[in-house]
């Protein structure tokens, strides 16, 4: 059973607009959430994270929102740029343990 | 070269052959992780080391898979008697808790 779900395999957005990537999780023990970005033939790179004690974390153009009651988080990219085109993985873990569970990813295409 | 490195980057094996995949973590990183990423999927946890101790190997798919990190630095993932279903990208990541994981570029294994 998939503990971290990303129900949109792909997303296309016009340059300059907002990209919203969604993620749902099932394990209520998860209390730390991460987003990773992956380009072809490279390993995932860390983008932004959020602890369950917060509902929002912002870093430049990237903002992650967490809704604990709905077990849902989202990544907002504003404004989207062509260089943002990549696969985005949502991931979750328990703070007390290093093991990270990844979602299947969403492929984002930002069209110039 | 401060990042995680993996070798080889690409490996083609005949079914039944043994393979060994190497990971050089970031110097000083205590934790080391191995993941398997099938096409179109997110990284799936295989195993985790803290220094030389293998703390979790619950993700290893069968007893044909074996990982070691004898001196708490370099790690090797060995797959014996490879099967076609072992074809995937094998990712290594390292971290210094509580920091996030840094991934290597991966080894793409193709079993013919």
GROMACS .gro file of C-alpha atoms in nm:
model
  224
    1UNK     CA    1   0.000   0.000   0.000
    2UNK     CA    2   0.145   0.333  -0.107
    3UNK     CA    3   0.198   0.557   0.196
    4UNK     CA    4   0.277   0.868  -0.010
    5UNK     CA    5   0.066   0.941  -0.315
    6UNK     CA    6   0.101   1.187  -0.597
    7UNK     CA    7  -0.206   1.138  -0.807
    8UNK     CA    8  -0.102   1.359  -1.098
    9UNK     CA    9   0.172   1.189  -1.301
   10UNK     CA   10   0.223   1.505  -1.505
   11UNK     CA   11   0.145   1.876  -1.508
   12UNK     CA   12   0.191   2.143  -1.773
   13UNK     CA   13   0.206   2.512  -1.683
   14UNK     CA   14   0.274   2.830  -1.875
   15UNK     CA   15   0.589   3.022  -1.783
   16UNK     CA   16   0.515   3.291  -1.524
   17UNK     CA   17   0.207   3.114  -1.388
   18UNK     CA   18   0.172   2.919  -1.065
   19UNK     CA   19   0.252   2.548  -1.051
   20UNK     CA   20   0.071   2.350  -0.782
   21UNK     CA   21   0.186   1.997  -0.711
   22UNK     CA   22  -0.020   1.786  -0.472
   23UNK     CA   23   0.066   1.503  -0.237
   24UNK     CA   24  -0.136   1.287   0.002
   25UNK     CA   25  -0.012   1.053   0.272
   26UNK     CA   26  -0.174   0.781   0.475
   27UNK     CA   27   0.061   0.723   0.768
   28UNK     CA   28  -0.034   0.950   1.060
   29UNK     CA   29   0.308   0.889   1.217
   30UNK     CA   30   0.475   1.100   0.947
   31UNK     CA   31   0.571   1.436   1.092
   32UNK     CA   32   0.826   1.569   0.845
   33UNK     CA   33   0.774   1.621   0.475
   34UNK     CA   34   1.010   1.698   0.192
   35UNK     CA   35   1.001   1.783  -0.175
   36UNK     CA   36   1.277   1.669  -0.407
   37UNK     CA   37   1.337   1.771  -0.767
   38UNK     CA   38   1.491   1.539  -1.022
   39UNK     CA   39   1.637   1.608  -1.366
   40UNK     CA   40   1.699   1.320  -1.609
   41UNK     CA   41   2.014   1.116  -1.540
   42UNK     CA   42   2.067   1.290  -1.206
   43UNK     CA   43   1.978   1.197  -0.850
   44UNK     CA   44   1.697   1.379  -0.669
   45UNK     CA   45   1.796   1.708  -0.508
   46UNK     CA   46   1.634   1.847  -0.196
   47UNK     CA   47   1.407   2.144  -0.256
   48UNK     CA   48   1.210   2.234   0.055
   49UNK     CA   49   1.072   2.072   0.368
   50UNK     CA   50   0.810   2.127   0.635
   51UNK     CA   51   0.763   2.000   0.987
   52UNK     CA   52   0.419   1.899   1.109
   53UNK     CA   53   0.426   2.180   1.365
   54UNK     CA   54   0.392   2.427   1.077
   55UNK     CA   55   0.136   2.464   0.804
   56UNK     CA   56   0.347   2.667   0.564
   57UNK     CA   57   0.711   2.704   0.470
   58UNK     CA   58   0.842   2.943   0.210
   59UNK     CA   59   1.175   2.959   0.029
   60UNK     CA   60   1.194   3.208  -0.255
   61UNK     CA   61   0.958   3.100  -0.533
   62UNK     CA   62   0.875   2.775  -0.353
   63UNK     CA   63   0.611   2.737  -0.082
   64UNK     CA   64   0.494   2.416   0.079
   65UNK     CA   65   0.157   2.397   0.252
   66UNK     CA   66   0.062   2.122   0.496
   67UNK     CA   67  -0.292   2.026   0.596
   68UNK     CA   68  -0.246   1.765   0.868
   69UNK     CA   69  -0.613   1.689   0.919
   70UNK     CA   70  -0.649   1.608   0.550
   71UNK     CA   71  -0.307   1.440   0.533
   72UNK     CA   72  -0.234   1.657   0.233
   73UNK     CA   73   0.050   1.881   0.127
   74UNK     CA   74   0.116   2.089  -0.179
   75UNK     CA   75   0.410   2.262  -0.340
   76UNK     CA   76   0.352   2.599  -0.503
   77UNK     CA   77   0.601   2.744  -0.748
   78UNK     CA   78   0.547   3.109  -0.833
   79UNK     CA   79   0.636   3.226  -1.091
   80UNK     CA   80   0.712   2.906  -1.281
   81UNK     CA   81   1.021   2.907  -1.500
   82UNK     CA   82   1.126   2.671  -1.782
   83UNK     CA   83   1.418   2.554  -1.565
   84UNK     CA   84   1.164   2.421  -1.316
   85UNK     CA   85   1.072   2.148  -1.564
   86UNK     CA   86   1.161   1.827  -1.382
   87UNK     CA   87   1.008   1.542  -1.184
   88UNK     CA   88   0.903   1.643  -0.834
   89UNK     CA   89   0.891   1.385  -0.557
   90UNK     CA   90   0.697   1.429  -0.237
   91UNK     CA   91   0.851   1.242   0.057
   92UNK     CA   92   0.765   1.184   0.420
   93UNK     CA   93   0.930   1.053   0.735
   94UNK     CA   94   0.903   1.028   1.108
   95UNK     CA   95   1.138   1.275   1.276
   96UNK     CA   96   1.275   1.007   1.505
   97UNK     CA   97   1.379   0.787   1.215
   98UNK     CA   98   1.586   0.857   0.905
   99UNK     CA   99   1.392   0.635   0.663
  100UNK     CA  100   1.218   0.845   0.397
  101UNK     CA  101   0.918   0.727   0.195
  102UNK     CA  102   0.881   0.874  -0.152
  103UNK     CA  103   0.579   0.926  -0.370
  104UNK     CA  104   0.578   0.823  -0.739
  105UNK     CA  105   0.652   1.174  -0.862
  106UNK     CA  106   0.487   1.438  -1.080
  107UNK     CA  107   0.653   1.545  -1.402
  108UNK     CA  108   0.625   1.923  -1.440
  109UNK     CA  109   0.664   2.092  -1.776
  110UNK     CA  110   0.687   2.470  -1.780
  111UNK     CA  111   0.614   2.597  -2.127
  112UNK     CA  112   0.792   2.916  -2.240
  113UNK     CA  113   3.404   1.678  -0.537
  114UNK     CA  114   3.183   1.719  -0.235
  115UNK     CA  115   2.883   1.522  -0.357
  116UNK     CA  116   2.777   1.159  -0.337
  117UNK     CA  117   2.932   0.954  -0.616
  118UNK     CA  118   2.823   0.619  -0.752
  119UNK     CA  119   2.992   0.374  -0.984
  120UNK     CA  120   2.942   0.243  -1.235
  121UNK     CA  121   2.689   0.486  -1.378
  122UNK     CA  122   2.557   0.218  -1.613
  123UNK     CA  123   2.575  -0.158  -1.586
  124UNK     CA  124   2.445  -0.421  -1.824
  125UNK     CA  125   2.434  -0.773  -1.684
  126UNK     CA  126   2.324  -1.104  -1.823
  127UNK     CA  127   2.057  -1.282  -1.625
  128UNK     CA  128   2.221  -1.488  -1.352
  129UNK     CA  129   2.530  -1.269  -1.327
  130UNK     CA  130   2.637  -1.111  -0.997
  131UNK     CA  131   2.681  -0.732  -0.983
  132UNK     CA  132   2.833  -0.491  -0.731
  133UNK     CA  133   2.735  -0.125  -0.714
  134UNK     CA  134   2.947   0.123  -0.525
  135UNK     CA  135   2.855   0.436  -0.333
  136UNK     CA  136   3.094   0.699  -0.201
  137UNK     CA  137   2.902   0.920   0.042
  138UNK     CA  138   2.981   1.276   0.137
  139UNK     CA  139   3.276   1.275   0.375
  140UNK     CA  140   3.164   1.270   0.736
  141UNK     CA  141   2.808   1.168   0.664
  142UNK     CA  142   2.695   0.914   0.921
  143UNK     CA  143   2.387   0.780   0.745
  144UNK     CA  144   2.379   0.605   0.410
  145UNK     CA  145   2.074   0.483   0.223
  146UNK     CA  146   2.013   0.267  -0.082
  147UNK     CA  147   1.702   0.305  -0.297
  148UNK     CA  148   1.571   0.128  -0.603
  149UNK     CA  149   1.387   0.336  -0.860
  150UNK     CA  150   1.188   0.160  -1.128
  151UNK     CA  151   1.087   0.346  -1.442
  152UNK     CA  152   0.812   0.598  -1.371
  153UNK     CA  153   0.821   0.537  -0.997
  154UNK     CA  154   0.965   0.711  -0.696
  155UNK     CA  155   1.272   0.581  -0.511
  156UNK     CA  156   1.188   0.275  -0.300
  157UNK     CA  157   1.383   0.227   0.021
  158UNK     CA  158   1.612  -0.076   0.026
  159UNK     CA  159   1.840  -0.045   0.326
  160UNK     CA  160   2.000   0.204   0.566
  161UNK     CA  161   2.331   0.226   0.750
  162UNK     CA  162   2.439   0.438   1.041
  163UNK     CA  163   2.817   0.428   1.025
  164UNK     CA  164   2.898   0.060   0.963
  165UNK     CA  165   2.581  -0.072   1.126
  166UNK     CA  166   2.299  -0.180   0.896
  167UNK     CA  167   1.998  -0.060   1.093
  168UNK     CA  168   1.722  -0.145   0.850
  169UNK     CA  169   1.722  -0.383   0.556
  170UNK     CA  170   1.348  -0.429   0.537
  171UNK     CA  171   1.333  -0.300   0.179
  172UNK     CA  172   1.570  -0.554   0.027
  173UNK     CA  173   1.346  -0.749  -0.213
  174UNK     CA  174   1.511  -1.088  -0.171
  175UNK     CA  175   1.810  -1.263  -0.020
  176UNK     CA  176   1.989  -1.208  -0.351
  177UNK     CA  177   2.040  -0.848  -0.240
  178UNK     CA  178   2.316  -0.770   0.008
  179UNK     CA  179   2.463  -0.440   0.121
  180UNK     CA  180   2.766  -0.361   0.329
  181UNK     CA  181   2.953  -0.061   0.466
  182UNK     CA  182   3.242  -0.221   0.651
  183UNK     CA  183   3.432   0.093   0.752
  184UNK     CA  184   3.140   0.329   0.784
  185UNK     CA  185   3.220   0.515   0.464
  186UNK     CA  186   3.200   0.352   0.118
  187UNK     CA  187   2.911   0.112   0.068
  188UNK     CA  188   2.853  -0.167  -0.182
  189UNK     CA  189   2.519  -0.307  -0.291
  190UNK     CA  190   2.557  -0.657  -0.430
  191UNK     CA  191   2.294  -0.840  -0.630
  192UNK     CA  192   2.348  -1.208  -0.686
  193UNK     CA  193   2.204  -1.408  -0.976
  194UNK     CA  194   2.045  -1.099  -1.131
  195UNK     CA  195   1.695  -1.126  -1.276
  196UNK     CA  196   1.521  -0.906  -1.531
  197UNK     CA  197   1.301  -0.755  -1.260
  198UNK     CA  198   1.616  -0.619  -1.094
  199UNK     CA  199   1.653  -0.371  -1.383
  200UNK     CA  200   1.621  -0.026  -1.228
  201UNK     CA  201   1.819   0.278  -1.119
  202UNK     CA  202   1.989   0.221  -0.785
  203UNK     CA  203   2.028   0.542  -0.588
  204UNK     CA  204   2.252   0.604  -0.292
  205UNK     CA  205   2.203   0.892  -0.050
  206UNK     CA  206   2.393   1.011   0.254
  207UNK     CA  207   2.312   1.246   0.536
  208UNK     CA  208   2.434   1.379   0.864
  209UNK     CA  209   2.124   1.365   1.084
  210UNK     CA  210   1.910   1.563   1.126
  211UNK     CA  211   1.998   1.713   0.786
  212UNK     CA  212   1.832   1.598   0.468
  213UNK     CA  213   1.963   1.331   0.237
  214UNK     CA  214   2.190   1.408  -0.054
  215UNK     CA  215   2.160   1.174  -0.348
  216UNK     CA  216   2.414   1.043  -0.592
  217UNK     CA  217   2.342   1.026  -0.967
  218UNK     CA  218   2.246   0.660  -0.950
  219UNK     CA  219   2.354   0.342  -1.127
  220UNK     CA  220   2.128   0.228  -1.407
  221UNK     CA  221   2.123  -0.153  -1.408
  222UNK     CA  222   1.989  -0.337  -1.709
  223UNK     CA  223   1.954  -0.713  -1.685
  224UNK     CA  224   1.921  -0.889  -2.019
   0.00000   0.00000   0.00000
